[in-house]
Amino acid sequence: MNEPAARSRSSFWRSFGPGLIWAATSIGVSHLVQSTRAGAEAGFAFVGVIVVALALKYPFFEYGARYAAATRRSLVEGYRDIGGWALWLFLAITLVTAIISLAALSMFMAFLTRYAFGAEWPLAATGAVLMGACVAVLAVGRFRGLDITIKILLAMLVVSTVATALVAAPRADLSTLALWPGDVVGTVVPFAFLLALIGWMPSPVDVAVWSSLWTLAKDKTTGARTSVADAKRDFLVGFVGTGILALIFVSVGATVLFQADVALSDAGAVFSTQLVDMYSTTLGSWSRPIVLVAAMATIFSSLLAVTDGFPRAIERTLANLRGHVAADTVTRVGRVYWGSMITLPAVAFFILLGFSGSLTAMVDFATTVAFLTAPILGYFNLRAVTSEAVPPEHRPGRGMVTLTWVGLVLLGGTGVAYLVSLVR
């Protein structure tokens, strides 16, 4: 065996993991609900939109892993170099989306859990138990526990999702396949649906910051520094897997729910159970556990990842705002991290307890915020990765920078078009 090649593979496997955690964050509601619903409403008409959204947003996310490996700093430090206002904006976006995301994911998972066991447990209490389970995994296992648990959940997710798609594949009708949905937007689905699909496909851009923090946390866990090449490769594995699964979820909706005589629910959790029921009705009751495992693994892996990601980002942002930027503090998790990990689920629990009926509107608001701020945070990421803090050999090439600007212009233009549509 070639020794340098063996050494390269060894270093990659040692650093492997942050890209999968990023994938777990992304393969949540955007896939199970939005991708599947795109297939259910319009067949394969949204495939082109999803592929383009993934391609345009790829640089924004890749820069997180690249920046961390090249500088030994997180993107939060990169934002600080831009200016304190950038940190405050990122913190505001994080706080707005954190509670809504935790409440939505925990309610979603609670609904699926009750459905799986045929129980009528209180929704808020079930959600609290599930969030508590995530906190327990992180409290006991720390980053290593997160890393291992996510890999197990994603293995279950991939196997069950691929199996779900394969059993329904003979029913696929590719006649609706398109690069652009055309008249579908505005007639079959509203413009807001397109906005949500692009905004959270594969995830909000602020998750790139988490990716940089997870890259550094992995290094601390293994005791070895991840090279830029390994960090990019690790992220690429997670990103490509996320993209493939998005298309698989579209096919799941297109093959079982498209043109079915079923009134699809606007509530994501109810919609997911409709998907399970339709599979059972169409293909037989034997398919029910496969689809149910896919749905539950999708949401729980995302819930676990965000339970760690939000507190990690909040702690690092507040540390930078206070001027605590020493290199040895970048991977440290302290009182703010653990305090946020208790406070955020607690607030999410009270939302489930008293405002669950308003959660759909809250999620719509968070989705809109994610979409409208994507070009801003994407620009921050570009500024950070092309700054003097990054060695020239690790900065993105001309092609990547060009793709970034194309993404910024198109996402920004779509955002402006949406705002104009609200005024009219």
Short mmCIF file of C-alpha atoms in Angstrom, two decimals:
data_model
loop_
_atom_site.label_atom_id
_atom_site.label_comp_id
_atom_site.label_asym_id
_atom_site.label_seq_id
_atom_site.Cartn_x
_atom_site.Cartn_y
_atom_site.Cartn_z
CA MET A 1 0.00 0.00 0.00
CA ASN A 2 1.19 3.49 -0.82
CA GLU A 3 2.25 4.97 2.54
CA PRO A 4 1.28 8.63 1.86
CA ALA A 5 -2.14 7.50 0.60
CA ALA A 6 -2.67 5.31 3.66
CA ARG A 7 -1.64 8.20 5.90
CA SER A 8 -4.09 10.50 4.08
CA ARG A 9 -6.96 8.03 4.53
CA SER A 10 -6.07 7.62 8.20
CA SER A 11 -6.12 11.38 8.81
CA PHE A 12 -9.46 11.70 7.00
CA TRP A 13 -11.17 9.01 9.07
CA ARG A 14 -9.76 10.56 12.23
CA SER A 15 -11.32 13.92 11.33
CA PHE A 16 -14.53 12.43 9.88
CA GLY A 17 -17.72 13.55 11.59
CA PRO A 18 -18.43 17.31 11.59
CA GLY A 19 -19.78 17.06 8.04
CA LEU A 20 -22.22 14.37 9.16
CA ILE A 21 -23.37 16.46 12.12
CA TRP A 22 -23.97 19.33 9.69
CA ALA A 23 -25.91 16.88 7.49
CA ALA A 24 -28.02 15.76 10.46
CA THR A 25 -28.91 19.39 11.12
CA SER A 26 -29.89 19.86 7.49
CA ILE A 27 -31.82 16.62 6.98
CA GLY A 28 -34.76 17.64 9.10
CA VAL A 29 -37.94 19.51 8.28
CA SER A 30 -36.46 20.74 4.98
CA HIS A 31 -36.29 17.14 3.77
CA LEU A 32 -39.07 15.24 5.51
CA VAL A 33 -41.68 17.97 5.05
CA GLN A 34 -40.61 20.44 2.38
CA SER A 35 -38.92 18.06 -0.07
CA THR A 36 -41.57 15.39 0.39
CA ARG A 37 -44.35 17.96 0.06
CA ALA A 38 -42.73 19.32 -3.12
CA GLY A 39 -43.04 15.82 -4.58
CA ALA A 40 -46.56 15.39 -3.24
CA GLU A 41 -47.80 18.68 -4.70
CA ALA A 42 -45.95 18.77 -8.02
CA GLY A 43 -44.29 15.43 -8.69
CA PHE A 44 -40.69 15.96 -9.78
CA ALA A 45 -41.21 19.59 -10.88
CA PHE A 46 -39.11 21.02 -8.03
CA VAL A 47 -36.04 18.84 -8.61
CA GLY A 48 -34.30 21.59 -10.57
CA VAL A 49 -35.02 24.18 -7.86
CA ILE A 50 -33.55 21.92 -5.18
CA VAL A 51 -30.40 21.15 -7.19
CA VAL A 52 -29.84 24.85 -7.97
CA ALA A 53 -30.46 25.87 -4.35
CA LEU A 54 -27.93 23.29 -3.18
CA ALA A 55 -25.34 24.39 -5.73
CA LEU A 56 -25.74 28.10 -4.98
CA LYS A 57 -25.52 27.65 -1.21
CA TYR A 58 -22.66 25.11 -1.23
CA PRO A 59 -19.86 27.72 -0.89
CA PHE A 60 -21.58 29.43 2.06
CA PHE A 61 -21.50 26.19 4.06
CA GLU A 62 -18.14 24.88 2.85
CA TYR A 63 -16.46 28.07 4.05
CA GLY A 64 -17.27 27.15 7.66
CA ALA A 65 -15.18 23.97 7.63
CA ARG A 66 -12.49 25.55 5.43
CA TYR A 67 -12.10 28.61 7.68
CA ALA A 68 -11.85 26.56 10.88
CA ALA A 69 -9.25 24.15 9.48
CA ALA A 70 -7.17 26.95 7.95
CA THR A 71 -7.18 29.37 10.89
CA ARG A 72 -7.95 27.33 14.03
CA ARG A 73 -10.73 29.86 14.62
CA SER A 74 -14.49 29.68 14.17
CA LEU A 75 -16.49 31.80 11.76
CA VAL A 76 -17.63 33.81 14.78
CA GLU A 77 -14.10 35.23 14.95
CA GLY A 78 -14.37 35.95 11.24
CA TYR A 79 -17.57 37.89 11.85
CA ARG A 80 -15.87 39.81 14.67
CA ASP A 81 -13.18 40.91 12.23
CA ILE A 82 -15.91 42.38 10.01
CA GLY A 83 -17.27 44.42 12.91
CA GLY A 84 -19.23 44.21 16.12
CA TRP A 85 -22.45 44.86 14.20
CA ALA A 86 -21.95 41.58 12.33
CA LEU A 87 -21.74 39.70 15.64
CA TRP A 88 -24.88 41.39 16.97
CA LEU A 89 -26.78 40.58 13.78
CA PHE A 90 -25.70 36.93 13.91
CA LEU A 91 -26.65 36.71 17.60
CA ALA A 92 -30.08 38.21 16.89
CA ILE A 93 -30.73 35.72 14.07
CA THR A 94 -29.56 32.86 16.29
CA LEU A 95 -31.76 33.80 19.24
CA VAL A 96 -34.84 34.28 17.03
CA THR A 97 -34.46 30.95 15.27
CA ALA A 98 -33.17 28.90 18.23
CA ILE A 99 -36.33 28.79 20.31
CA ILE A 100 -38.64 28.41 17.31
CA SER A 101 -36.52 25.60 15.83
CA LEU A 102 -36.30 23.70 19.11
CA ALA A 103 -40.03 24.06 19.75
CA ALA A 104 -40.92 22.97 16.20
CA LEU A 105 -38.56 19.99 16.10
CA SER A 106 -39.52 18.77 19.58
CA MET A 107 -43.24 19.07 18.76
CA PHE A 108 -42.65 17.26 15.47
CA MET A 109 -40.72 14.46 17.21
CA ALA A 110 -43.30 14.26 20.02
CA PHE A 111 -46.10 13.90 17.47
CA LEU A 112 -44.24 11.11 15.65
CA THR A 113 -43.42 9.36 18.93
CA ARG A 114 -47.05 9.37 20.05
CA TYR A 115 -48.10 8.16 16.61
CA ALA A 116 -45.51 5.34 16.64
CA PHE A 117 -46.65 4.05 20.04
CA GLY A 118 -50.34 4.76 19.53
CA ALA A 119 -50.32 6.82 22.73
CA GLU A 120 -52.04 10.04 23.77
CA TRP A 121 -49.26 11.45 25.92
CA PRO A 122 -49.34 15.24 26.46
CA LEU A 123 -47.57 16.83 23.51
CA ALA A 124 -45.58 19.38 25.52
CA ALA A 125 -44.47 16.81 28.10
CA THR A 126 -43.40 14.37 25.38
CA GLY A 127 -41.44 17.13 23.67
CA ALA A 128 -39.78 18.03 26.98
CA VAL A 129 -38.71 14.41 27.52
CA LEU A 130 -37.22 14.25 24.02
CA MET A 131 -35.31 17.52 24.49
CA GLY A 132 -34.15 16.20 27.86
CA ALA A 133 -32.85 13.06 26.15
CA CYS A 134 -30.79 15.23 23.79
CA VAL A 135 -29.39 17.25 26.69
CA ALA A 136 -28.52 14.00 28.49
CA VAL A 137 -26.62 12.65 25.47
CA LEU A 138 -24.57 15.86 25.31
CA ALA A 139 -24.06 16.12 29.09
CA VAL A 140 -22.78 12.55 29.36
CA GLY A 141 -20.99 12.11 26.05
CA ARG A 142 -20.03 15.72 25.22
CA PHE A 143 -18.93 16.18 21.60
CA ARG A 144 -17.87 12.54 21.28
CA GLY A 145 -21.36 11.46 22.31
CA LEU A 146 -22.87 13.79 19.73
CA ASP A 147 -20.50 12.50 17.05
CA ILE A 148 -21.20 8.82 17.71
CA THR A 149 -24.97 9.18 18.17
CA ILE A 150 -25.36 11.18 14.96
CA LYS A 151 -23.46 8.55 12.97
CA ILE A 152 -25.78 5.83 14.30
CA LEU A 153 -28.92 7.87 13.58
CA LEU A 154 -27.75 8.77 10.07
CA ALA A 155 -27.00 5.12 9.30
CA MET A 156 -30.58 4.26 10.31
CA LEU A 157 -31.87 7.23 8.32
CA VAL A 158 -30.03 6.38 5.11
CA VAL A 159 -30.97 2.68 5.15
CA SER A 160 -34.65 3.31 5.93
CA THR A 161 -35.03 6.26 3.54
CA VAL A 162 -33.39 4.46 0.62
CA ALA A 163 -35.53 1.39 1.34
CA THR A 164 -38.63 3.61 1.43
CA ALA A 165 -37.80 5.10 -1.96
CA LEU A 166 -36.92 1.76 -3.55
CA VAL A 167 -40.17 0.04 -2.64
CA ALA A 168 -42.13 2.87 -4.27
CA ALA A 169 -39.80 3.37 -7.25
CA PRO A 170 -41.90 1.31 -9.72
CA ARG A 171 -44.69 3.88 -9.29
CA ALA A 172 -42.48 6.84 -10.29
CA ASP A 173 -43.69 9.04 -13.16
CA LEU A 174 -40.85 11.24 -14.38
CA SER A 175 -43.00 13.17 -16.85
CA THR A 176 -43.19 16.06 -14.36
CA LEU A 177 -39.39 16.36 -14.05
CA ALA A 178 -38.34 19.97 -14.69
CA LEU A 179 -35.54 22.45 -14.12
CA TRP A 180 -38.10 25.08 -13.09
CA PRO A 181 -41.66 24.42 -11.84
CA GLY A 182 -43.14 27.15 -14.06
CA ASP A 183 -46.86 27.68 -13.53
CA VAL A 184 -46.84 25.35 -10.52
CA VAL A 185 -45.70 28.29 -8.36
CA GLY A 186 -48.69 30.53 -7.81
CA THR A 187 -51.25 27.95 -8.84
CA VAL A 188 -50.52 24.58 -7.21
CA VAL A 189 -48.27 25.97 -4.46
CA PRO A 190 -47.86 29.58 -3.23
CA PHE A 191 -44.70 31.63 -3.68
CA ALA A 192 -44.15 31.30 0.08
CA PHE A 193 -43.64 27.56 -0.40
CA LEU A 194 -40.86 28.20 -2.91
CA LEU A 195 -39.34 30.65 -0.43
CA ALA A 196 -39.38 28.07 2.36
CA LEU A 197 -37.97 25.36 0.11
CA ILE A 198 -35.01 27.51 -0.96
CA GLY A 199 -34.55 29.16 2.44
CA TRP A 200 -34.13 25.91 4.36
CA MET A 201 -32.61 23.82 1.57
CA PRO A 202 -30.51 22.25 2.89
CA SER A 203 -30.47 24.48 6.00
CA PRO A 204 -30.20 28.14 7.04
CA VAL A 205 -26.80 29.67 6.23
CA ASP A 206 -26.05 30.43 9.89
CA VAL A 207 -25.43 26.69 10.39
CA ALA A 208 -22.06 27.25 8.63
CA VAL A 209 -20.90 28.79 11.91
CA TRP A 210 -21.80 25.58 13.73
CA SER A 211 -19.83 23.62 11.15
CA SER A 212 -16.71 25.63 11.97
CA LEU A 213 -17.24 25.09 15.70
CA TRP A 214 -17.78 21.34 15.24
CA THR A 215 -14.60 21.08 13.16
CA LEU A 216 -12.63 22.61 16.04
CA ALA A 217 -14.43 20.47 18.63
CA LYS A 218 -13.52 17.34 16.65
CA ASP A 219 -9.86 18.37 16.71
CA LYS A 220 -10.01 18.81 20.47
CA THR A 221 -11.60 15.38 20.87
CA THR A 222 -9.07 13.55 18.67
CA GLY A 223 -6.05 15.61 19.73
CA ALA A 224 -5.06 16.08 16.08
CA ARG A 225 -5.46 19.04 13.76
CA THR A 226 -7.70 18.54 10.74
CA SER A 227 -6.11 19.60 7.46
CA VAL A 228 -8.02 21.90 5.14
CA ALA A 229 -8.22 19.10 2.56
CA ASP A 230 -9.71 16.67 5.09
CA ALA A 231 -12.16 19.28 6.40
CA LYS A 232 -13.39 20.03 2.89
CA ARG A 233 -13.66 16.33 2.07
CA ASP A 234 -15.55 15.61 5.29
CA PHE A 235 -18.00 18.41 4.56
CA LEU A 236 -18.42 17.31 0.93
CA VAL A 237 -19.47 13.83 2.05
CA GLY A 238 -22.15 15.31 4.29
CA PHE A 239 -23.28 17.83 1.67
CA VAL A 240 -23.57 15.35 -1.20
CA GLY A 241 -25.40 12.90 1.06
CA THR A 242 -27.78 15.67 2.10
CA GLY A 243 -28.48 16.56 -1.53
CA ILE A 244 -29.12 12.96 -2.55
CA LEU A 245 -31.49 12.45 0.37
CA ALA A 246 -33.37 15.64 -0.53
CA LEU A 247 -34.05 14.21 -3.99
CA ILE A 248 -35.00 10.85 -2.49
CA PHE A 249 -37.57 12.55 -0.26
CA VAL A 250 -38.98 14.32 -3.33
CA SER A 251 -39.37 10.93 -5.01
CA VAL A 252 -41.07 9.56 -1.89
CA GLY A 253 -43.70 12.30 -2.10
CA ALA A 254 -44.00 12.08 -5.89
CA THR A 255 -44.51 8.32 -6.01
CA VAL A 256 -47.01 7.94 -3.17
CA LEU A 257 -48.77 11.27 -2.56
CA PHE A 258 -48.74 13.06 -5.93
CA GLN A 259 -52.25 13.21 -7.42
CA ALA A 260 -53.53 11.02 -4.60
CA ASP A 261 -57.06 11.79 -3.49
CA VAL A 262 -55.90 13.03 -0.09
CA ALA A 263 -56.18 16.50 1.46
CA LEU A 264 -52.62 17.15 2.62
CA SER A 265 -52.24 18.85 5.98
CA ASP A 266 -50.34 22.13 6.26
CA ALA A 267 -49.00 21.00 9.66
CA GLY A 268 -45.68 19.25 9.10
CA ALA A 269 -46.12 16.66 11.84
CA VAL A 270 -49.58 15.66 10.60
CA PHE A 271 -48.30 15.60 7.02
CA SER A 272 -45.56 13.13 8.00
CA THR A 273 -48.10 10.73 9.51
CA GLN A 274 -50.19 11.04 6.35
CA LEU A 275 -47.10 9.93 4.44
CA VAL A 276 -46.72 6.86 6.66
CA ASP A 277 -50.42 6.02 6.32
CA MET A 278 -50.35 6.40 2.53
CA TYR A 279 -47.37 4.05 2.26
CA SER A 280 -49.21 1.49 4.37
CA THR A 281 -52.34 1.84 2.24
CA THR A 282 -50.55 1.82 -1.11
CA LEU A 283 -47.77 -0.70 -0.55
CA GLY A 284 -48.96 -2.69 2.44
CA SER A 285 -48.68 -2.51 6.23
CA TRP A 286 -45.19 -4.06 6.09
CA SER A 287 -43.84 -0.71 4.79
CA ARG A 288 -45.11 1.27 7.80
CA PRO A 289 -42.16 0.62 10.18
CA ILE A 290 -39.62 1.44 7.45
CA VAL A 291 -41.17 4.82 6.71
CA LEU A 292 -41.69 5.54 10.40
CA VAL A 293 -38.03 4.84 11.24
CA ALA A 294 -36.96 7.14 8.39
CA ALA A 295 -39.20 9.94 9.67
CA MET A 296 -38.19 9.60 13.32
CA ALA A 297 -34.46 9.29 12.60
CA THR A 298 -34.68 12.38 10.39
CA ILE A 299 -36.24 14.60 13.03
CA PHE A 300 -34.42 13.28 16.11
CA SER A 301 -30.97 13.60 14.52
CA SER A 302 -31.80 17.20 13.64
CA LEU A 303 -33.15 17.89 17.14
CA LEU A 304 -29.98 16.51 18.73
CA ALA A 305 -27.70 18.53 16.45
CA VAL A 306 -29.49 21.85 17.04
CA THR A 307 -29.57 21.21 20.80
CA ASP A 308 -25.77 21.41 20.64
CA GLY A 309 -25.37 23.89 17.79
CA PHE A 310 -27.36 26.82 19.13
CA PRO A 311 -25.72 26.92 22.60
CA ARG A 312 -22.26 26.46 21.07
CA ALA A 313 -22.83 29.41 18.71
CA ILE A 314 -24.35 31.61 21.42
CA GLU A 315 -21.46 31.02 23.81
CA ARG A 316 -18.81 31.78 21.20
CA THR A 317 -20.61 34.92 20.02
CA LEU A 318 -21.01 36.31 23.54
CA ALA A 319 -17.35 35.51 24.26
CA ASN A 320 -16.31 37.56 21.24
CA LEU A 321 -18.60 40.42 22.21
CA ARG A 322 -16.95 40.43 25.65
CA GLY A 323 -13.48 40.35 24.10
CA HIS A 324 -12.64 36.79 25.24
CA VAL A 325 -10.95 35.73 22.02
CA ALA A 326 -7.84 33.86 23.15
CA ALA A 327 -7.03 30.85 20.97
CA ASP A 328 -7.44 28.39 23.86
CA THR A 329 -11.05 29.51 24.42
CA VAL A 330 -12.34 28.71 20.92
CA THR A 331 -13.29 25.10 21.70
CA ARG A 332 -14.14 25.62 25.36
CA VAL A 333 -17.74 25.10 26.43
CA GLY A 334 -18.66 26.67 29.73
CA ARG A 335 -21.49 28.21 31.70
CA VAL A 336 -23.09 30.00 28.76
CA TYR A 337 -23.16 26.77 26.72
CA TRP A 338 -24.72 24.69 29.50
CA GLY A 339 -26.99 27.53 30.58
CA SER A 340 -28.26 27.94 27.01
CA MET A 341 -28.75 24.20 26.74
CA ILE A 342 -31.13 24.35 29.70
CA THR A 343 -32.76 27.71 28.97
CA LEU A 344 -33.56 27.23 25.28
CA PRO A 345 -35.39 23.88 25.72
CA ALA A 346 -37.21 25.32 28.75
CA VAL A 347 -38.53 28.26 26.71
CA ALA A 348 -39.37 25.88 23.85
CA PHE A 349 -41.35 23.76 26.34
CA PHE A 350 -43.41 26.76 27.43
CA ILE A 351 -44.12 27.57 23.78
CA LEU A 352 -45.40 24.01 23.30
CA LEU A 353 -47.42 24.35 26.48
CA GLY A 354 -49.15 27.61 25.68
CA PHE A 355 -48.58 28.59 22.07
CA SER A 356 -48.43 25.36 20.04
CA GLY A 357 -51.32 26.63 17.93
CA SER A 358 -49.17 29.56 16.81
CA LEU A 359 -46.09 27.45 16.07
CA THR A 360 -46.79 27.18 12.34
CA ALA A 361 -46.79 30.97 12.04
CA MET A 362 -43.58 31.09 14.09
CA VAL A 363 -41.90 28.55 11.81
CA ASP A 364 -43.00 30.53 8.75
CA PHE A 365 -41.43 33.62 10.32
CA ALA A 366 -38.17 31.77 11.09
CA THR A 367 -38.09 30.41 7.55
CA THR A 368 -38.54 33.89 6.12
CA VAL A 369 -35.79 35.26 8.37
CA ALA A 370 -33.47 32.44 7.25
CA PHE A 371 -34.16 33.16 3.59
CA LEU A 372 -33.84 36.94 3.76
CA THR A 373 -30.64 36.84 5.83
CA ALA A 374 -28.96 34.10 3.76
CA PRO A 375 -27.24 36.57 1.37
CA ILE A 376 -26.02 38.67 4.31
CA LEU A 377 -24.51 35.75 6.21
CA GLY A 378 -23.21 34.28 2.95
CA TYR A 379 -21.38 37.56 2.34
CA PHE A 380 -19.96 37.45 5.87
CA ASN A 381 -18.64 33.94 5.18
CA LEU A 382 -17.04 35.09 1.92
CA ARG A 383 -15.44 38.07 3.68
CA ALA A 384 -14.07 35.79 6.40
CA VAL A 385 -12.61 33.12 4.13
CA THR A 386 -10.92 35.64 1.81
CA SER A 387 -9.50 37.74 4.66
CA GLU A 388 -5.88 38.03 5.75
CA ALA A 389 -6.59 35.55 8.54
CA VAL A 390 -6.71 32.74 5.96
CA PRO A 391 -3.41 31.72 4.32
CA PRO A 392 -3.53 32.45 0.56
CA GLU A 393 -3.22 28.77 -0.36
CA HIS A 394 -6.39 27.95 1.59
CA ARG A 395 -8.59 30.72 0.24
CA PRO A 396 -11.27 29.74 -2.32
CA GLY A 397 -10.34 29.86 -5.99
CA ARG A 398 -11.83 32.12 -8.62
CA GLY A 399 -14.49 29.58 -9.61
CA MET A 400 -15.71 29.16 -6.04
CA VAL A 401 -15.78 32.92 -5.44
CA THR A 402 -17.73 33.41 -8.68
CA LEU A 403 -20.26 30.77 -7.62
CA THR A 404 -20.56 32.54 -4.27
CA TRP A 405 -21.37 35.86 -5.93
CA VAL A 406 -23.91 34.21 -8.24
CA GLY A 407 -25.58 32.72 -5.18
CA LEU A 408 -25.54 36.05 -3.36
CA VAL A 409 -27.10 37.88 -6.31
CA LEU A 410 -29.80 35.28 -7.03
CA LEU A 411 -30.76 34.73 -3.39
CA GLY A 412 -30.73 38.46 -2.76
CA GLY A 413 -32.80 39.11 -5.87
CA THR A 414 -35.36 36.48 -4.89
CA GLY A 415 -35.55 38.02 -1.43
CA VAL A 416 -36.21 41.47 -2.90
CA ALA A 417 -38.88 40.00 -5.18
CA TYR A 418 -40.57 38.44 -2.16
CA LEU A 419 -40.55 41.73 -0.23
CA VAL A 420 -41.98 43.54 -3.26
CA SER A 421 -44.75 40.93 -3.51
CA LEU A 422 -45.72 41.70 0.09
CA VAL A 423 -46.08 45.40 -0.66
CA ARG A 424 -48.27 44.93 -3.72
#
